CSV table of C-alpha atoms and ligand atoms in Angstrom, one decimal:
chain,number,residue,atom,x,y,z
A,1,MET,CA,22.6,10.1,49.4
A,2,THR,CA,23.0,6.3,49.1
A,3,ARG,CA,21.1,4.1,51.5
A,4,TYR,CA,24.1,1.9,51.9
A,5,ASP,CA,27.1,2.3,54.1
A,6,TYR,CA,29.4,2.2,51.1
A,7,ASP,CA,29.2,2.8,47.4
A,8,LEU,CA,31.6,0.0,46.8
A,9,PHE,CA,32.8,-2.9,48.9
A,10,VAL,CA,35.8,-4.8,47.6
A,11,ILE,CA,36.5,-8.3,48.9
A,12,GLY,CA,40.1,-9.1,48.4
A,13,GLY,CA,43.2,-6.8,48.5
A,14,GLY,CA,45.2,-8.2,45.6
A,15,SER,CA,46.2,-6.6,42.3
A,16,GLY,CA,42.6,-6.4,41.0
A,17,GLY,CA,40.8,-5.5,44.2
A,18,VAL,CA,43.3,-2.8,45.3
A,19,ARG,CA,43.3,-1.2,41.8
A,20,ALA,CA,39.5,-1.0,41.6
A,21,GLY,CA,39.1,0.2,45.2
A,22,ARG,CA,41.8,2.9,44.9
A,23,VAL,CA,40.6,4.3,41.6
A,24,ALA,CA,36.9,4.2,42.6
A,25,ALA,CA,37.8,6.0,45.9
A,26,SER,CA,39.9,8.6,44.0
A,27,LEU,CA,36.7,9.3,41.9
A,28,GLY,CA,35.0,10.3,45.1
A,29,LYS,CA,33.2,7.0,45.8
A,30,LYS,CA,32.8,5.8,49.3
A,31,VAL,CA,34.9,2.6,49.2
A,32,ALA,CA,35.8,-0.1,51.7
A,33,ILE,CA,38.1,-3.0,51.0
A,34,ALA,CA,38.7,-6.1,53.1
A,35,GLU,CA,41.7,-8.4,53.0
A,36,GLU,CA,42.1,-11.4,55.3
A,37,TYR,CA,45.8,-12.0,54.8
A,38,ARG,CA,48.1,-9.3,53.4
A,39,PHE,CA,47.5,-6.4,51.0
A,40,GLY,CA,49.1,-7.0,47.7
A,41,GLY,CA,47.7,-10.5,47.1
A,42,THR,CA,49.3,-13.4,45.5
A,43,CYS,CA,51.4,-11.3,43.1
A,44,VAL,CA,53.1,-9.2,45.7
A,45,ILE,CA,53.1,-11.4,48.7
A,46,ARG,CA,53.7,-14.9,47.4
A,47,GLY,CA,53.8,-14.9,43.7
A,48,CYS,CA,55.3,-12.8,40.9
A,49,VAL,CA,57.3,-10.3,43.0
A,50,PRO,CA,59.1,-12.7,45.4
A,51,LYS,CA,59.4,-15.2,42.6
A,52,LYS,CA,61.3,-12.7,40.5
A,53,LEU,CA,63.6,-11.9,43.4
A,54,PHE,CA,64.3,-15.6,43.8
A,55,VAL,CA,65.0,-15.8,40.0
A,56,TYR,CA,67.6,-13.0,40.3
A,57,ALA,CA,69.2,-14.8,43.3
A,58,SER,CA,69.4,-18.1,41.5
A,59,GLN,CA,71.1,-16.5,38.4
A,60,PHE,CA,74.2,-15.6,40.3
A,61,SER,CA,75.6,-19.1,40.2
A,62,GLU,CA,75.8,-18.9,36.4
A,63,HIS,CA,77.0,-15.3,36.4
A,64,PHE,CA,80.0,-16.3,38.6
A,65,GLU,CA,80.8,-19.2,36.2
A,66,ASP,CA,80.5,-16.9,33.2
A,67,ALA,CA,82.7,-14.3,34.7
A,68,ALA,CA,85.9,-16.4,34.1
A,69,GLY,CA,85.8,-16.1,30.4
A,70,TYR,CA,85.7,-12.3,30.7
A,71,GLY,CA,88.8,-12.3,32.8
A,72,TRP,CA,87.4,-12.2,36.3
A,73,THR,CA,88.4,-14.5,39.1
A,74,VAL,CA,85.6,-14.9,41.5
A,75,GLY,CA,86.6,-15.9,45.0
A,76,GLU,CA,84.9,-18.5,47.2
A,77,ARG,CA,81.2,-18.5,46.8
A,78,SER,CA,78.5,-19.4,49.3
A,79,PHE,CA,74.8,-18.8,49.5
A,80,ASP,CA,72.8,-18.0,52.5
A,81,TRP,CA,69.1,-18.8,52.2
A,82,LYS,CA,68.1,-17.0,55.3
A,83,THR,CA,69.6,-13.7,54.1
A,84,LEU,CA,67.6,-14.0,50.8
A,85,ILE,CA,64.4,-14.7,52.7
A,86,GLU,CA,64.9,-11.8,55.1
A,87,ASN,CA,65.7,-9.3,52.4
A,88,LYS,CA,62.8,-10.6,50.2
A,89,ASP,CA,60.4,-10.3,53.2
A,90,ARG,CA,61.6,-6.7,53.8
A,91,GLU,CA,60.9,-5.7,50.2
A,92,ILE,CA,57.5,-7.4,50.3
A,93,ALA,CA,56.6,-5.5,53.5
A,94,ARG,CA,57.6,-2.3,51.8
A,95,LEU,CA,55.4,-3.0,48.8
A,96,GLU,CA,52.5,-4.1,51.0
A,97,GLY,CA,52.9,-0.7,52.7
A,98,LEU,CA,52.6,1.1,49.4
A,99,TYR,CA,49.4,-0.8,48.5
A,100,ARG,CA,47.9,0.2,51.9
A,101,LYS,CA,49.1,3.8,51.5
A,102,GLY,CA,47.6,4.1,48.1
A,103,LEU,CA,44.2,3.0,49.4
A,104,ASP,CA,44.5,5.2,52.4
A,105,ASN,CA,45.5,8.3,50.4
A,106,ALA,CA,42.5,7.7,48.1
A,107,GLY,CA,40.2,7.7,51.1
A,108,ALA,CA,39.2,4.0,51.1
A,109,THR,CA,38.4,2.3,54.4
A,110,ILE,CA,40.6,-0.7,55.0
A,111,PHE,CA,39.5,-3.8,56.9
A,112,ASP,CA,42.1,-6.3,57.9
A,113,SER,CA,39.6,-9.1,58.0
A,114,ARG,CA,38.0,-11.8,56.1
A,115,ALA,CA,34.7,-10.6,54.5
A,116,VAL,CA,31.8,-12.8,53.4
A,117,LEU,CA,28.5,-12.1,51.8
A,118,GLU,CA,25.3,-12.3,53.8
A,119,ASP,CA,23.2,-11.2,50.9
A,120,ALA,CA,23.5,-9.2,47.7
A,121,HIS,CA,24.2,-5.9,49.5
A,122,THR,CA,25.5,-7.1,52.9
A,123,VAL,CA,29.0,-8.1,53.8
A,124,ARG,CA,30.1,-9.6,57.2
A,125,ILE,CA,33.4,-8.2,58.5
A,126,VAL,CA,34.4,-11.5,60.2
A,127,ALA,CA,37.1,-10.0,62.5
A,128,GLU,CA,34.8,-7.4,63.9
A,129,ASP,CA,31.7,-9.6,63.8
A,130,ARG,CA,29.5,-7.0,62.2
A,131,THR,CA,27.9,-6.3,58.9
A,132,VAL,CA,28.1,-3.4,56.5
A,133,THR,CA,26.1,-2.7,53.4
A,134,ALA,CA,27.2,-1.6,49.9
A,135,GLU,CA,25.5,-0.6,46.7
A,136,THR,CA,28.0,-2.4,44.6
A,137,ILE,CA,30.2,-5.4,45.6
A,138,LEU,CA,33.4,-6.4,43.8
A,139,ILE,CA,34.8,-9.9,44.5
A,140,ALA,CA,38.5,-10.1,43.9
A,141,THR,CA,39.6,-12.9,46.2
A,142,GLY,CA,42.1,-14.5,43.8
A,143,GLY,CA,43.1,-18.1,43.9
A,144,HIS,CA,45.2,-20.6,45.7
A,145,PRO,CA,47.5,-23.5,44.7
A,146,SER,CA,45.7,-26.7,43.9
A,147,LEU,CA,46.3,-29.4,46.4
A,148,HIS,CA,46.0,-33.1,45.5
A,149,PRO,CA,43.9,-34.8,48.1
A,150,ALA,CA,43.6,-38.0,46.0
A,151,LEU,CA,47.3,-38.5,46.1
A,152,PRO,CA,48.3,-40.7,49.1
A,153,GLY,CA,50.7,-38.7,51.3
A,154,SER,CA,50.0,-35.4,49.6
A,155,GLU,CA,49.9,-33.8,53.0
A,156,HIS,CA,53.7,-34.0,53.0
A,157,CYS,CA,53.9,-31.8,49.9
A,158,ILE,CA,54.5,-28.1,49.8
A,159,THR,CA,53.1,-25.6,47.2
A,160,SER,CA,54.5,-22.3,46.0
A,161,ASN,CA,52.9,-20.7,49.1
A,162,GLU,CA,55.4,-22.5,51.4
A,163,ALA,CA,58.3,-22.3,49.0
A,164,PHE,CA,58.6,-18.6,49.8
A,165,HIS,CA,59.1,-19.3,53.5
A,166,LEU,CA,61.0,-22.6,53.9
A,167,GLU,CA,63.1,-22.7,57.0
A,168,GLU,CA,66.0,-24.3,55.2
A,169,LEU,CA,67.0,-24.6,51.6
A,170,PRO,CA,66.4,-28.3,50.7
A,171,LYS,CA,69.3,-30.3,49.4
A,172,ALA,CA,67.0,-32.0,46.9
A,173,ILE,CA,63.5,-31.2,45.6
A,174,VAL,CA,61.0,-32.9,43.4
A,175,ILE,CA,58.4,-30.7,41.7
A,176,ALA,CA,55.2,-31.9,40.1
A,177,GLY,CA,53.7,-29.8,37.2
A,178,GLY,CA,55.1,-28.6,33.9
A,179,GLY,CA,53.4,-25.2,34.0
A,180,TYR,CA,54.6,-21.7,34.8
A,181,ILE,CA,55.2,-22.4,38.5
A,182,GLY,CA,56.8,-25.8,38.2
A,183,VAL,CA,59.2,-24.7,35.5
A,184,GLU,CA,60.1,-21.4,37.2
A,185,PHE,CA,60.8,-23.0,40.6
A,186,ALA,CA,62.7,-25.9,39.1
A,187,ASN,CA,65.1,-23.3,37.7
A,188,ILE,CA,65.2,-21.2,40.9
A,189,PHE,CA,66.0,-24.2,43.1
A,190,HIS,CA,68.6,-25.6,40.7
A,191,GLY,CA,70.3,-22.2,40.4
A,192,LEU,CA,70.5,-22.1,44.2
A,193,GLY,CA,72.3,-25.4,44.2
A,194,VAL,CA,69.4,-27.8,45.0
A,195,GLU,CA,69.3,-31.1,43.2
A,196,THR,CA,66.1,-30.7,41.2
A,197,THR,CA,63.7,-33.0,39.5
A,198,LEU,CA,60.6,-31.9,37.6
A,199,VAL,CA,57.9,-34.5,37.0
A,200,TYR,CA,55.3,-33.7,34.3
A,201,ARG,CA,52.3,-35.8,33.2
A,202,GLY,CA,52.3,-34.7,29.5
A,203,LYS,CA,54.7,-35.2,26.6
A,204,GLU,CA,56.5,-31.9,26.9
A,205,ILE,CA,56.6,-29.1,29.6
A,206,LEU,CA,54.6,-25.9,29.2
A,207,SER,CA,51.8,-27.4,27.2
A,208,ARG,CA,50.2,-24.1,26.2
A,209,PHE,CA,53.3,-22.6,24.6
A,210,ASP,CA,55.0,-23.0,21.1
A,211,LYS,CA,56.4,-26.4,20.6
A,212,ASP,CA,59.9,-25.3,19.4
A,213,LEU,CA,60.4,-23.1,22.4
A,214,ARG,CA,59.2,-25.8,24.8
A,215,THR,CA,61.6,-28.4,23.4
A,216,ALA,CA,64.5,-25.9,23.4
A,217,LEU,CA,63.8,-24.9,27.0
A,218,HIS,CA,63.6,-28.6,28.0
A,219,VAL,CA,67.0,-29.2,26.4
A,220,GLU,CA,68.6,-26.2,28.1
A,221,MET,CA,67.2,-27.0,31.5
A,222,GLU,CA,68.5,-30.6,31.3
A,223,ALA,CA,71.9,-29.3,30.1
A,224,LYS,CA,72.1,-27.3,33.3
A,225,GLY,CA,71.5,-30.5,35.3
A,226,ILE,CA,67.7,-30.3,36.0
A,227,LYS,CA,66.2,-33.8,35.7
A,228,ILE,CA,62.9,-33.6,33.8
A,229,LEU,CA,60.6,-36.7,33.7
A,230,CYS,CA,57.8,-36.4,31.2
A,231,GLY,CA,54.8,-38.7,31.0
A,232,GLU,CA,54.9,-39.5,34.7
A,233,ILE,CA,52.7,-38.7,37.7
A,234,PHE,CA,53.1,-39.3,41.4
A,235,SER,CA,51.4,-42.4,42.7
A,236,LYS,CA,52.2,-41.8,46.4
A,237,ILE,CA,54.4,-39.8,48.8
A,238,GLU,CA,55.9,-41.3,51.9
A,239,ARG,CA,57.9,-39.9,54.8
A,240,ARG,CA,61.0,-41.9,55.4
A,241,ALA,CA,62.5,-42.8,58.8
A,242,ASP,CA,65.3,-40.2,58.2
A,243,GLY,CA,62.7,-37.5,57.7
A,244,ARG,CA,63.2,-37.2,53.9
A,245,LEU,CA,60.4,-37.9,51.5
A,246,ASP,CA,60.0,-40.6,48.8
A,247,ALA,CA,57.9,-39.7,45.7
A,248,TYR,CA,56.7,-42.9,43.9
A,249,THR,CA,55.8,-42.3,40.3
A,250,SER,CA,53.7,-44.0,37.7
A,251,ALA,CA,56.9,-45.3,36.1
A,252,ASP,CA,57.8,-47.3,39.2
A,253,ARG,CA,60.5,-44.8,40.1
A,254,VAL,CA,61.2,-43.6,43.6
A,255,LEU,CA,62.5,-40.1,43.9
A,256,THR,CA,64.0,-39.1,47.3
A,257,ALA,CA,64.0,-35.5,48.3
A,258,ASP,CA,63.8,-33.1,51.3
A,259,GLN,CA,60.8,-31.3,49.8
A,260,ILE,CA,58.2,-32.3,47.3
A,261,MET,CA,56.3,-29.4,45.7
A,262,LEU,CA,53.0,-29.5,43.9
A,263,ALA,CA,52.6,-26.9,41.1
A,264,ILE,CA,49.6,-28.3,39.4
A,265,GLY,CA,47.5,-25.2,38.8
A,266,ARG,CA,45.5,-22.8,40.9
A,267,LYS,CA,41.9,-22.8,42.1
A,268,PRO,CA,39.6,-19.8,42.7
A,269,ASN,CA,39.1,-18.7,46.3
A,270,THR,CA,35.3,-19.0,46.5
A,271,ASP,CA,34.8,-21.5,49.4
A,272,GLY,CA,32.8,-20.1,52.3
A,273,LEU,CA,32.4,-16.7,50.7
A,274,GLY,CA,28.7,-16.6,51.1
A,275,LEU,CA,28.1,-16.7,47.3
A,276,ASP,CA,25.1,-19.0,47.8
A,277,LYS,CA,23.5,-16.5,50.2
A,278,ALA,CA,23.9,-13.7,47.7
A,279,GLY,CA,22.8,-16.0,44.8
A,280,VAL,CA,26.1,-15.6,42.9
A,281,LYS,CA,26.7,-18.4,40.4
A,282,THR,CA,29.9,-20.4,40.1
A,283,GLY,CA,31.3,-22.7,37.5
A,284,LEU,CA,32.8,-26.2,37.6
A,285,LYS,CA,36.1,-25.2,39.2
A,286,GLY,CA,34.4,-22.9,41.7
A,287,GLU,CA,35.1,-19.8,39.6
A,288,ILE,CA,32.7,-16.9,39.7
A,289,VAL,CA,30.8,-16.7,36.4
A,290,VAL,CA,30.8,-13.2,34.9
A,291,ASP,CA,29.6,-11.6,31.8
A,292,ARG,CA,31.8,-9.5,29.4
A,293,TYR,CA,31.7,-6.6,31.9
A,294,SER,CA,32.8,-8.7,34.8
A,295,ARG,CA,29.3,-8.6,36.2
A,296,THR,CA,28.0,-11.8,38.0
A,297,ASN,CA,24.4,-13.0,37.6
A,298,VAL,CA,23.5,-10.7,40.5
A,299,GLU,CA,23.1,-7.2,39.2
A,300,ASN,CA,25.2,-5.3,41.7
A,301,ILE,CA,27.9,-7.9,42.2
A,302,TYR,CA,31.0,-8.0,40.0
A,303,ALA,CA,34.2,-10.1,40.1
A,304,VAL,CA,37.6,-9.6,38.6
A,305,GLY,CA,41.0,-11.5,38.6
A,306,ASP,CA,41.8,-15.1,39.3
A,307,VAL,CA,38.6,-15.7,41.1
A,308,THR,CA,36.9,-15.6,37.7
A,309,ASP,CA,39.5,-18.0,36.2
A,310,ARG,CA,39.6,-16.1,32.8
A,311,VAL,CA,43.3,-15.4,32.3
A,312,GLN,CA,45.3,-16.0,35.6
A,313,LEU,CA,47.8,-13.1,35.2
A,314,THR,CA,48.3,-10.0,37.3
A,315,PRO,CA,48.2,-7.4,34.5
A,316,VAL,CA,44.9,-9.0,33.3
A,317,ALA,CA,43.3,-8.6,36.8
A,318,ILE,CA,44.4,-5.0,36.9
A,319,HIS,CA,43.0,-4.4,33.4
A,320,GLU,CA,39.7,-6.1,34.4
A,321,ALA,CA,39.6,-3.8,37.5
A,322,MET,CA,40.1,-0.7,35.3
A,323,CYS,CA,37.3,-1.8,33.0
A,324,PHE,CA,35.1,-2.4,36.0
A,325,VAL,CA,35.7,1.2,37.1
A,326,ASP,CA,35.0,2.5,33.6
A,327,THR,CA,31.8,0.5,33.4
A,328,VAL,CA,30.4,1.3,36.8
A,329,TYR,CA,31.8,4.7,37.7
A,330,ARG,CA,32.8,6.4,34.5
A,331,GLY,CA,29.7,5.7,32.5
A,332,LYS,CA,31.8,3.9,29.8
A,333,PRO,CA,30.9,0.3,29.6
A,334,THR,CA,34.2,-1.5,28.8
A,335,SER,CA,34.8,-5.1,28.6
A,336,PRO,CA,38.3,-6.4,29.3
A,337,ASP,CA,40.3,-7.4,26.3
A,338,HIS,CA,41.7,-10.9,26.8
A,339,GLU,CA,43.2,-11.3,23.3
A,340,THR,CA,46.9,-11.3,22.5
A,341,VAL,CA,48.2,-11.0,26.1
A,342,ALA,CA,51.9,-11.1,26.2
A,343,THR,CA,53.4,-13.2,28.9
A,344,ALA,CA,56.7,-14.6,30.1
A,345,VAL,CA,57.8,-17.7,32.0
A,346,PHE,CA,60.8,-16.7,34.1
A,347,SER,CA,62.6,-19.9,33.4
A,348,GLN,CA,66.3,-20.0,32.7
A,349,PRO,CA,66.6,-19.2,29.9
A,350,GLU,CA,63.5,-17.1,29.9
A,351,LEU,CA,60.5,-17.6,27.6
A,352,GLY,CA,58.6,-14.6,26.4
A,353,THR,CA,55.6,-14.9,24.1
A,354,VAL,CA,52.7,-13.0,22.6
A,355,GLY,CA,50.0,-14.2,20.2
A,356,LEU,CA,49.5,-17.7,18.8
A,357,SER,CA,51.9,-20.6,18.9
A,358,GLU,CA,52.5,-22.3,15.5
A,359,GLU,CA,50.2,-25.1,16.5
A,360,ASP,CA,47.3,-22.8,17.4
A,361,ALA,CA,47.9,-20.5,14.4
A,362,ALA,CA,47.9,-23.6,12.1
A,363,LYS,CA,44.3,-24.3,13.2
A,364,ALA,CA,43.3,-20.6,12.7
A,365,TYR,CA,45.0,-19.8,9.4
A,366,ALA,CA,45.2,-21.8,6.1
A,367,GLU,CA,48.8,-20.9,5.4
A,368,LEU,CA,51.6,-19.7,7.6
A,369,ASP,CA,55.1,-18.5,7.1
A,370,ILE,CA,57.4,-19.4,10.0
A,371,TYR,CA,60.6,-17.4,10.6
A,372,MET,CA,62.9,-19.0,13.1
A,373,ALA,CA,66.4,-18.4,14.3
A,374,THR,CA,68.4,-20.5,16.8
A,375,PHE,CA,71.8,-19.0,17.8
A,376,ARG,CA,74.3,-18.6,20.6
A,377,PRO,CA,73.9,-15.1,21.9
A,378,MET,CA,77.0,-12.8,22.0
A,379,ARG,CA,77.0,-12.7,25.8
A,380,HIS,CA,78.0,-16.3,25.8
A,381,ALA,CA,80.8,-15.8,23.2
A,382,LEU,CA,83.4,-15.5,25.9
A,383,SER,CA,81.7,-17.2,28.8
A,384,GLY,CA,81.9,-20.5,27.0
A,385,ARG,CA,78.3,-21.3,27.8
A,386,MET,CA,76.6,-23.2,25.0
A,387,GLU,CA,73.1,-22.0,25.8
A,388,LYS,CA,71.1,-21.2,22.6
A,389,MET,CA,68.6,-18.5,22.0
A,390,VAL,CA,65.5,-19.1,19.9
A,391,MET,CA,63.3,-16.5,18.1
A,392,LYS,CA,60.3,-17.4,16.2
A,393,LEU,CA,57.7,-15.3,14.3
A,394,VAL,CA,54.5,-16.9,13.1
A,395,VAL,CA,53.0,-15.0,10.1
A,396,ASP,CA,49.6,-15.4,8.4
A,397,ALA,CA,50.7,-15.9,4.8
A,398,ALA,CA,47.5,-14.3,3.4
A,399,THR,CA,47.7,-11.0,5.3
A,400,ARG,CA,51.4,-11.1,6.3
A,401,LYS,CA,50.3,-10.2,9.8
A,402,VAL,CA,52.6,-11.4,12.6
A,403,VAL,CA,50.2,-13.5,14.7
A,404,GLY,CA,52.7,-14.9,17.1
A,405,ALA,CA,56.1,-13.9,18.4
A,406,HIS,CA,58.1,-16.2,20.6
A,407,VAL,CA,61.5,-15.8,22.3
A,408,LEU,CA,63.6,-18.1,24.4
A,409,GLY,CA,66.7,-16.6,26.0
A,410,VAL,CA,68.1,-13.8,28.1
A,411,ASP,CA,65.6,-11.0,28.6
A,412,ALA,CA,62.9,-12.7,26.6
A,413,GLY,CA,60.3,-11.3,29.1
A,414,GLU,CA,61.4,-7.8,28.3
A,415,MET,CA,61.3,-8.5,24.6
A,416,ALA,CA,57.8,-10.0,24.9
A,417,GLN,CA,56.5,-6.7,26.4
A,418,LEU,CA,57.7,-4.8,23.3
A,419,LEU,CA,56.7,-7.4,20.8
A,420,GLY,CA,53.3,-7.3,22.5
A,421,ILE,CA,52.7,-3.8,21.2
A,422,ALA,CA,53.6,-4.8,17.6
A,423,VAL,CA,51.6,-8.0,17.5
A,424,LYS,CA,48.6,-6.3,19.3
A,425,ALA,CA,48.7,-3.5,16.8
A,426,GLY,CA,48.4,-6.1,14.0
A,427,LEU,CA,51.7,-5.2,12.3
A,428,THR,CA,52.9,-7.2,9.3
A,429,LYS,CA,56.2,-9.0,8.7
A,430,GLU,CA,57.1,-6.2,6.3
A,431,ASP,CA,56.7,-3.7,9.2
A,432,PHE,CA,59.1,-5.8,11.2
A,433,ASP,CA,61.5,-5.9,8.1
A,434,ARG,CA,61.6,-2.2,7.6
A,435,THR,CA,62.4,-1.6,11.3
A,436,ALA,CA,66.1,-0.8,11.8
A,437,ALA,CA,68.0,-3.3,13.9
A,438,VAL,CA,69.6,-2.2,17.2
A,439,HIS,CA,73.1,-3.5,17.0
A,440,PRO,CA,74.6,-5.4,18.6
A,441,THR,CA,71.7,-6.9,20.5
A,442,ALA,CA,70.0,-10.3,20.5
A,443,ALA,CA,66.7,-8.8,19.8
A,444,GLU,CA,67.8,-7.5,16.4
A,445,GLU,CA,67.2,-11.0,15.1
A,446,LEU,CA,63.5,-10.2,15.3
A,447,VAL,CA,63.8,-7.7,12.5
A,448,THR,CA,66.4,-9.5,10.4
A,449,MET,CA,64.8,-12.8,9.6
A,450,TYR,CA,64.1,-12.1,5.9
A,451,GLN,CA,63.4,-15.6,4.5
A,452,PRO,CA,60.8,-17.9,6.0
A,453,SER,CA,62.4,-21.0,7.6
A,454,TYR,CA,59.4,-23.1,6.4
A,455,ARG,CA,55.8,-22.8,5.6
A,456,VAL,CA,52.7,-24.5,7.1
A,457,LYS,CA,49.8,-25.3,4.8
A,458,ASP,CA,46.5,-26.7,6.0
A,459,GLY,CA,48.1,-27.6,9.3
A,460,LYS,CA,51.1,-29.4,7.7
A,461,ARG,CA,54.7,-28.2,7.4
A,462,VAL,CA,55.8,-27.8,3.8
A,463,ASP,CA,59.4,-26.7,3.2
B,1,NDP,P1,49.7,-24.1,35.1
B,1,NDP,O1,48.3,-24.2,34.6
B,1,NDP,O2,50.6,-23.2,34.3
B,1,NDP,O3,50.4,-25.5,35.0
B,1,NDP,C1,49.9,-26.6,35.8
B,1,NDP,C2,50.7,-27.8,35.5
B,1,NDP,O4,50.2,-28.9,36.3
B,1,NDP,C3,50.5,-28.3,34.0
B,1,NDP,O5,51.7,-28.8,33.6
B,1,NDP,C4,49.5,-29.4,34.2
B,1,NDP,O6,49.6,-30.3,33.2
B,1,NDP,C5,49.9,-30.0,35.5
B,1,NDP,N1,48.8,-30.7,36.2
B,1,NDP,C6,47.5,-30.2,36.4
B,1,NDP,N2,46.8,-31.1,37.2
B,1,NDP,C7,47.7,-32.1,37.4
B,1,NDP,C8,47.5,-33.3,38.2
B,1,NDP,N3,46.4,-33.7,38.8
B,1,NDP,N4,48.6,-34.1,38.3
B,1,NDP,C9,49.8,-33.8,37.7
B,1,NDP,N5,50.0,-32.7,37.0
B,1,NDP,C10,48.9,-31.8,36.9
B,1,NDP,O7,49.6,-23.8,36.6
B,1,NDP,P2,50.7,-23.3,37.7
B,1,NDP,O8,50.3,-23.9,39.0
B,1,NDP,O9,52.1,-23.5,37.2
B,1,NDP,O10,50.5,-21.7,37.7
B,1,NDP,C11,49.1,-21.2,37.9
B,1,NDP,C12,48.9,-20.0,37.1
B,1,NDP,O11,49.5,-18.9,37.7
B,1,NDP,C13,49.4,-20.1,35.7
B,1,NDP,O12,48.5,-20.7,34.8
B,1,NDP,C14,49.7,-18.6,35.3
B,1,NDP,O13,48.5,-18.1,34.7
B,1,NDP,C15,49.9,-18.0,36.7
B,1,NDP,N6,51.4,-17.8,36.8
B,1,NDP,C16,52.0,-16.9,35.9
B,1,NDP,C17,53.3,-16.6,36.0
B,1,NDP,C18,54.0,-15.7,35.1
B,1,NDP,O14,53.3,-14.9,34.5
B,1,NDP,N7,55.3,-15.7,34.9
B,1,NDP,C19,54.2,-17.3,37.0
B,1,NDP,C20,53.5,-18.2,37.8
B,1,NDP,C21,52.1,-18.4,37.7
B,1,NDP,P3,48.9,-30.1,31.7
B,1,NDP,O15,49.8,-29.1,31.0
B,1,NDP,O16,49.0,-31.5,31.1
B,1,NDP,O17,47.5,-29.6,31.9
């Protein structure tokens, strides 16, 4: 019999926390979990899930246009933002209910409250003003969008949090940040008919992705009518007399919009969590420092997900949670595998990727064979849309292993999931070559690029 109230107390009811709490409870552990906002966390409540619903909504404008080439006449079109928000909120509430039900069915105790550490084994349930104790504590409090206090007028800006609940669809929006969120929301707002400008401080959007796909996406986004300004940052934001906002940029430009959105990264939620009282160490960004088993410097306290700032992706948080359960409750010490994680940016067109970009591979391998195809997919043959698809395989010339696979185009995210298996398994280009094509698909290009487009030797392209 444990001398604590709970075997496990989980702080944070997002993807990582809920998974760990539910599975530990189903193994017979006495589990409690506290969430101060809504169960489901960023991914379900104000991240991946509502974002994807917005992406679907925003794609209809092009679908209607493309229909004509296939013989359809689409009548008068109009878009109602409030309907989208209401329907999205209903779906999110349903998913939140499923998260709670899963915990409940597994026998976990749910606290709808903020929870903070009092010491290494004691947690304060803030809403009930009482403390409970636990043998093991798992911190899975996630992160929040970075604000920009140094920017004059930044209080007028929204982040992705607010973008999901705007009272009205803006007529014009300016978004700062060329990462996942900035790029995805630029496409969402544009697709919904909003005049959209993206301001990015670097040379090319999506700095961590393969250069050819970044450039190709930039071209396609601009072709749709999204204005992209690279090499610029905001210098100040001002509210105008008419209620609209002016964003002044470092290039002496003034961009006027109804909303200005910051999408400049996310920070771990560790403020006021009592980490000092428990003696838990944090890093420079406030992230909880953990070892390879997600254990903090305090023996009985673990942390998973965005609060540890390892890889800020939902499936990674879930994987870390499962490894935590294996390590602590199944007697199988397992460290999360953060290598070769497939990912997608739900831009329009979509970008799906797994493994190394050409630039990173060139640093890791002496010689590379690059296979690349740029083509107009069949679905645009009759629509008249000129949008191009790009597929690229990065192959280590010495072993012939495919070390990176990148797709820009319709359903690239779906393809990245399947490519992820092949690249993770360490398959060679010859394995790809002897795989039969599925015809007619766009993805067949991935198994029919027989000749290298060019080679890279010692970091330099040689044709
Ligand atoms: P990202 O890290 O993807 O991008 C942040 C962007 O903001 C970069 O372009 C960065 O520039 C820029 N930036 C950072 N600081 C400043 C600053 N002070 N001034 C101006 N620009 C700045 O973060 P996001 O906010 O887009 O997303 C957060 C995380 O959430 C992502 O990293 C991702 O892991 C996750 N996410 C995943 C999604 C998915 O899987 N589809 C969707 C949305 C989010 P630079 O490149 O020069 O550093």
